[in-house]
Amino acid sequence: MNNTTMITDTPTPAPAVVRGDSADSIRQARETARAFAVGLTPAPDPSLADTLVLMVSELATNALRHGGGRYTLELSAGPNTVTAAVSDLSPAPPRERTPDLNGDTGGFGWHMIRHLAGHLAISPGPGRGKTIHAQLPRQLALAESTGNARTAGAA
């Protein structure tokens, strides 16, 4: 009888990085996020790509508008999570504000990010500024059914 146990590791893909300083870079960040999520092995929950794209779009937009005009996005994945880390030039933490329902001043981004992310952390950025780490579980449907997804809070 063979008492050998087969251990299989989930492959960890290389991080994907996007540096941006324009509205066009947000499109690139979204495309990179979708390709990153779709390329994960084993395949994550099908809704992960859409959720990650929306979260990355809001993080990058907020960094451009409120974080000094430049950002770096790094996407990484572990066995159970996918993380979008966005660094910008402003040390000021994001702030919740009342959304502008009648104009174009926004106010929806941080609220949306807090709702989408399974976990959020804010740390000092490289040099100056900050990095926002927004994490999603690879299996969104399972996490939602157990009540463990989208319990966001800033650290």
Tab-separated table of C-alpha atoms in Angstrom:
chain	number	residue	atom	x	y	z
A	1	MET	CA	0.000	0.000	0.000
A	2	ASN	CA	1.261	3.448	-0.874
A	3	ASN	CA	1.046	6.017	1.960
A	4	THR	CA	2.220	8.880	-0.196
A	5	THR	CA	0.073	11.994	-0.212
A	6	MET	CA	0.098	14.175	-3.286
A	7	ILE	CA	0.385	17.871	-2.428
A	8	THR	CA	-0.605	20.270	-5.138
A	9	ASP	CA	0.105	23.942	-4.839
A	10	THR	CA	-1.917	26.619	-6.501
A	11	PRO	CA	0.428	28.335	-8.943
A	12	THR	CA	1.174	31.911	-7.962
A	13	PRO	CA	1.350	34.098	-11.058
A	14	ALA	CA	3.884	36.872	-11.391
A	15	PRO	CA	2.476	40.237	-10.321
A	16	ALA	CA	1.077	42.453	-13.067
A	17	VAL	CA	2.089	46.121	-12.883
A	18	VAL	CA	0.583	49.214	-14.531
A	19	ARG	CA	1.954	52.727	-14.069
A	20	GLY	CA	-0.402	55.515	-14.977
A	21	ASP	CA	-0.699	59.273	-15.218
A	22	SER	CA	-3.631	59.742	-17.621
A	23	ALA	CA	-7.213	58.675	-18.260
A	24	ASP	CA	-5.918	56.246	-20.919
A	25	SER	CA	-3.941	54.428	-18.246
A	26	ILE	CA	-7.189	53.575	-16.433
A	27	ARG	CA	-8.344	51.642	-19.502
A	28	GLN	CA	-5.011	49.819	-19.500
A	29	ALA	CA	-5.399	49.071	-15.771
A	30	ARG	CA	-8.875	47.594	-16.387
A	31	GLU	CA	-7.645	45.467	-19.307
A	32	THR	CA	-4.685	44.244	-17.265
A	33	ALA	CA	-6.964	43.364	-14.331
A	34	ARG	CA	-9.308	41.361	-16.561
A	35	ALA	CA	-6.440	39.484	-18.241
A	36	PHE	CA	-4.854	38.796	-14.845
A	37	ALA	CA	-8.089	37.374	-13.368
A	38	VAL	CA	-8.959	35.319	-16.451
A	39	GLY	CA	-5.430	33.882	-16.546
A	40	LEU	CA	-5.451	32.547	-12.985
A	41	THR	CA	-5.072	28.801	-12.506
A	42	PRO	CA	-7.126	27.178	-11.187
A	43	ALA	CA	-9.852	29.362	-12.609
A	44	PRO	CA	-11.414	31.595	-9.964
A	45	ASP	CA	-15.090	32.348	-9.492
A	46	PRO	CA	-16.417	33.687	-12.837
A	47	SER	CA	-17.531	36.977	-11.268
A	48	LEU	CA	-14.025	37.705	-9.944
A	49	ALA	CA	-12.837	39.320	-13.192
A	50	ASP	CA	-15.752	41.777	-13.301
A	51	THR	CA	-15.410	42.645	-9.615
A	52	LEU	CA	-11.637	43.085	-9.902
A	53	VAL	CA	-11.995	45.288	-13.001
A	54	LEU	CA	-14.512	47.559	-11.272
A	55	MET	CA	-12.399	47.789	-8.119
A	56	VAL	CA	-9.207	48.541	-10.095
A	57	SER	CA	-11.023	51.167	-12.171
A	58	GLU	CA	-12.175	52.990	-9.030
A	59	LEU	CA	-8.776	52.708	-7.303
A	60	ALA	CA	-6.908	54.045	-10.352
A	61	THR	CA	-9.428	56.842	-10.942
A	62	ASN	CA	-9.231	57.929	-7.306
A	63	ALA	CA	-5.422	57.879	-7.423
A	64	LEU	CA	-5.403	60.101	-10.515
A	65	ARG	CA	-7.998	62.546	-9.178
A	66	HIS	CA	-7.031	62.733	-5.521
A	67	GLY	CA	-3.602	61.142	-5.188
A	68	GLY	CA	-1.256	63.438	-7.056
A	69	GLY	CA	-1.909	62.516	-10.682
A	70	ARG	CA	0.225	59.362	-10.915
A	71	TYR	CA	-0.228	55.845	-9.641
A	72	THR	CA	1.218	52.359	-9.750
A	73	LEU	CA	-1.107	49.353	-9.754
A	74	GLU	CA	0.230	45.947	-8.781
A	75	LEU	CA	-1.973	42.875	-9.072
A	76	SER	CA	-0.987	39.723	-7.234
A	77	ALA	CA	-2.642	36.445	-6.302
A	78	GLY	CA	-2.257	33.855	-3.608
A	79	PRO	CA	-3.981	30.497	-3.286
A	80	ASN	CA	-7.203	32.054	-1.956
A	81	THR	CA	-7.029	35.764	-2.752
A	82	VAL	CA	-6.363	38.352	-5.437
A	83	THR	CA	-4.912	41.710	-4.368
A	84	ALA	CA	-4.902	45.056	-6.159
A	85	ALA	CA	-2.375	47.439	-4.593
A	86	VAL	CA	-2.449	51.035	-5.828
A	87	SER	CA	0.280	53.473	-4.781
A	88	ASP	CA	-0.040	57.215	-5.321
A	89	LEU	CA	1.791	60.393	-4.315
A	90	SER	CA	-0.595	61.672	-1.632
A	91	PRO	CA	-0.142	60.608	1.988
A	92	ALA	CA	-3.766	61.585	2.730
A	93	PRO	CA	-6.036	58.594	3.324
A	94	PRO	CA	-9.173	58.241	1.220
A	95	ARG	CA	-12.237	59.853	2.700
A	96	GLU	CA	-15.862	58.950	2.408
A	97	ARG	CA	-17.975	61.756	1.018
A	98	THR	CA	-21.564	62.218	-0.009
A	99	PRO	CA	-21.994	61.170	-3.646
A	100	ASP	CA	-23.027	63.900	-6.069
A	101	LEU	CA	-26.190	62.522	-7.663
A	102	ASN	CA	-26.792	65.563	-9.887
A	103	GLY	CA	-23.340	66.629	-11.026
A	104	ASP	CA	-20.049	65.193	-12.095
A	105	THR	CA	-17.979	65.585	-8.944
A	106	GLY	CA	-18.284	61.890	-8.091
A	107	GLY	CA	-18.120	60.682	-4.530
A	108	PHE	CA	-18.956	57.049	-5.289
A	109	GLY	CA	-15.462	55.540	-5.620
A	110	TRP	CA	-14.275	54.950	-2.060
A	111	HIS	CA	-17.700	53.755	-0.943
A	112	MET	CA	-17.760	51.299	-3.867
A	113	ILE	CA	-14.219	50.072	-3.165
A	114	ARG	CA	-15.088	49.496	0.497
A	115	HIS	CA	-18.153	47.513	-0.572
A	116	LEU	CA	-16.344	45.376	-3.163
A	117	ALA	CA	-13.149	44.503	-1.302
A	118	GLY	CA	-13.048	41.556	1.058
A	119	HIS	CA	-10.261	43.314	2.967
A	120	LEU	CA	-8.674	46.776	2.735
A	121	ALA	CA	-5.425	48.084	4.161
A	122	ILE	CA	-3.671	51.427	3.730
A	123	SER	CA	0.074	51.700	4.240
A	124	PRO	CA	2.723	54.356	3.634
A	125	GLY	CA	3.756	54.228	-0.005
A	126	PRO	CA	7.256	53.827	-1.366
A	127	GLY	CA	9.057	57.111	-0.734
A	128	ARG	CA	6.059	59.304	-0.041
A	129	GLY	CA	2.367	58.819	-0.556
A	130	LYS	CA	0.339	55.745	0.296
A	131	THR	CA	-0.579	52.317	-0.983
A	132	ILE	CA	-4.103	50.959	-0.803
A	133	HIS	CA	-4.258	47.163	-0.736
A	134	ALA	CA	-7.690	45.834	-1.753
A	135	GLN	CA	-8.132	42.091	-1.545
A	136	LEU	CA	-10.784	39.808	-3.010
A	137	PRO	CA	-11.360	36.115	-2.316
A	138	ARG	CA	-10.804	33.979	-5.416
A	139	GLN	CA	-14.131	32.291	-4.824
A	140	LEU	CA	-16.570	35.195	-4.394
A	141	ALA	CA	-19.733	33.076	-4.459
A	142	LEU	CA	-18.480	30.785	-1.688
A	143	ALA	CA	-17.331	33.705	0.441
A	144	GLU	CA	-20.665	35.502	0.008
A	145	SER	CA	-22.654	32.409	0.985
A	146	THR	CA	-20.639	32.067	4.193
A	147	GLY	CA	-20.830	35.778	4.968
A	148	ASN	CA	-17.070	36.325	4.681
A	149	ALA	CA	-16.906	38.554	1.608
A	150	ARG	CA	-17.052	42.288	1.380
A	151	THR	CA	-16.638	42.970	5.067
A	152	ALA	CA	-14.396	45.873	4.245
A	153	GLY	CA	-12.662	48.104	6.682
A	154	ALA	CA	-9.612	50.280	6.381
A	155	ALA	CA	-6.584	49.385	8.420
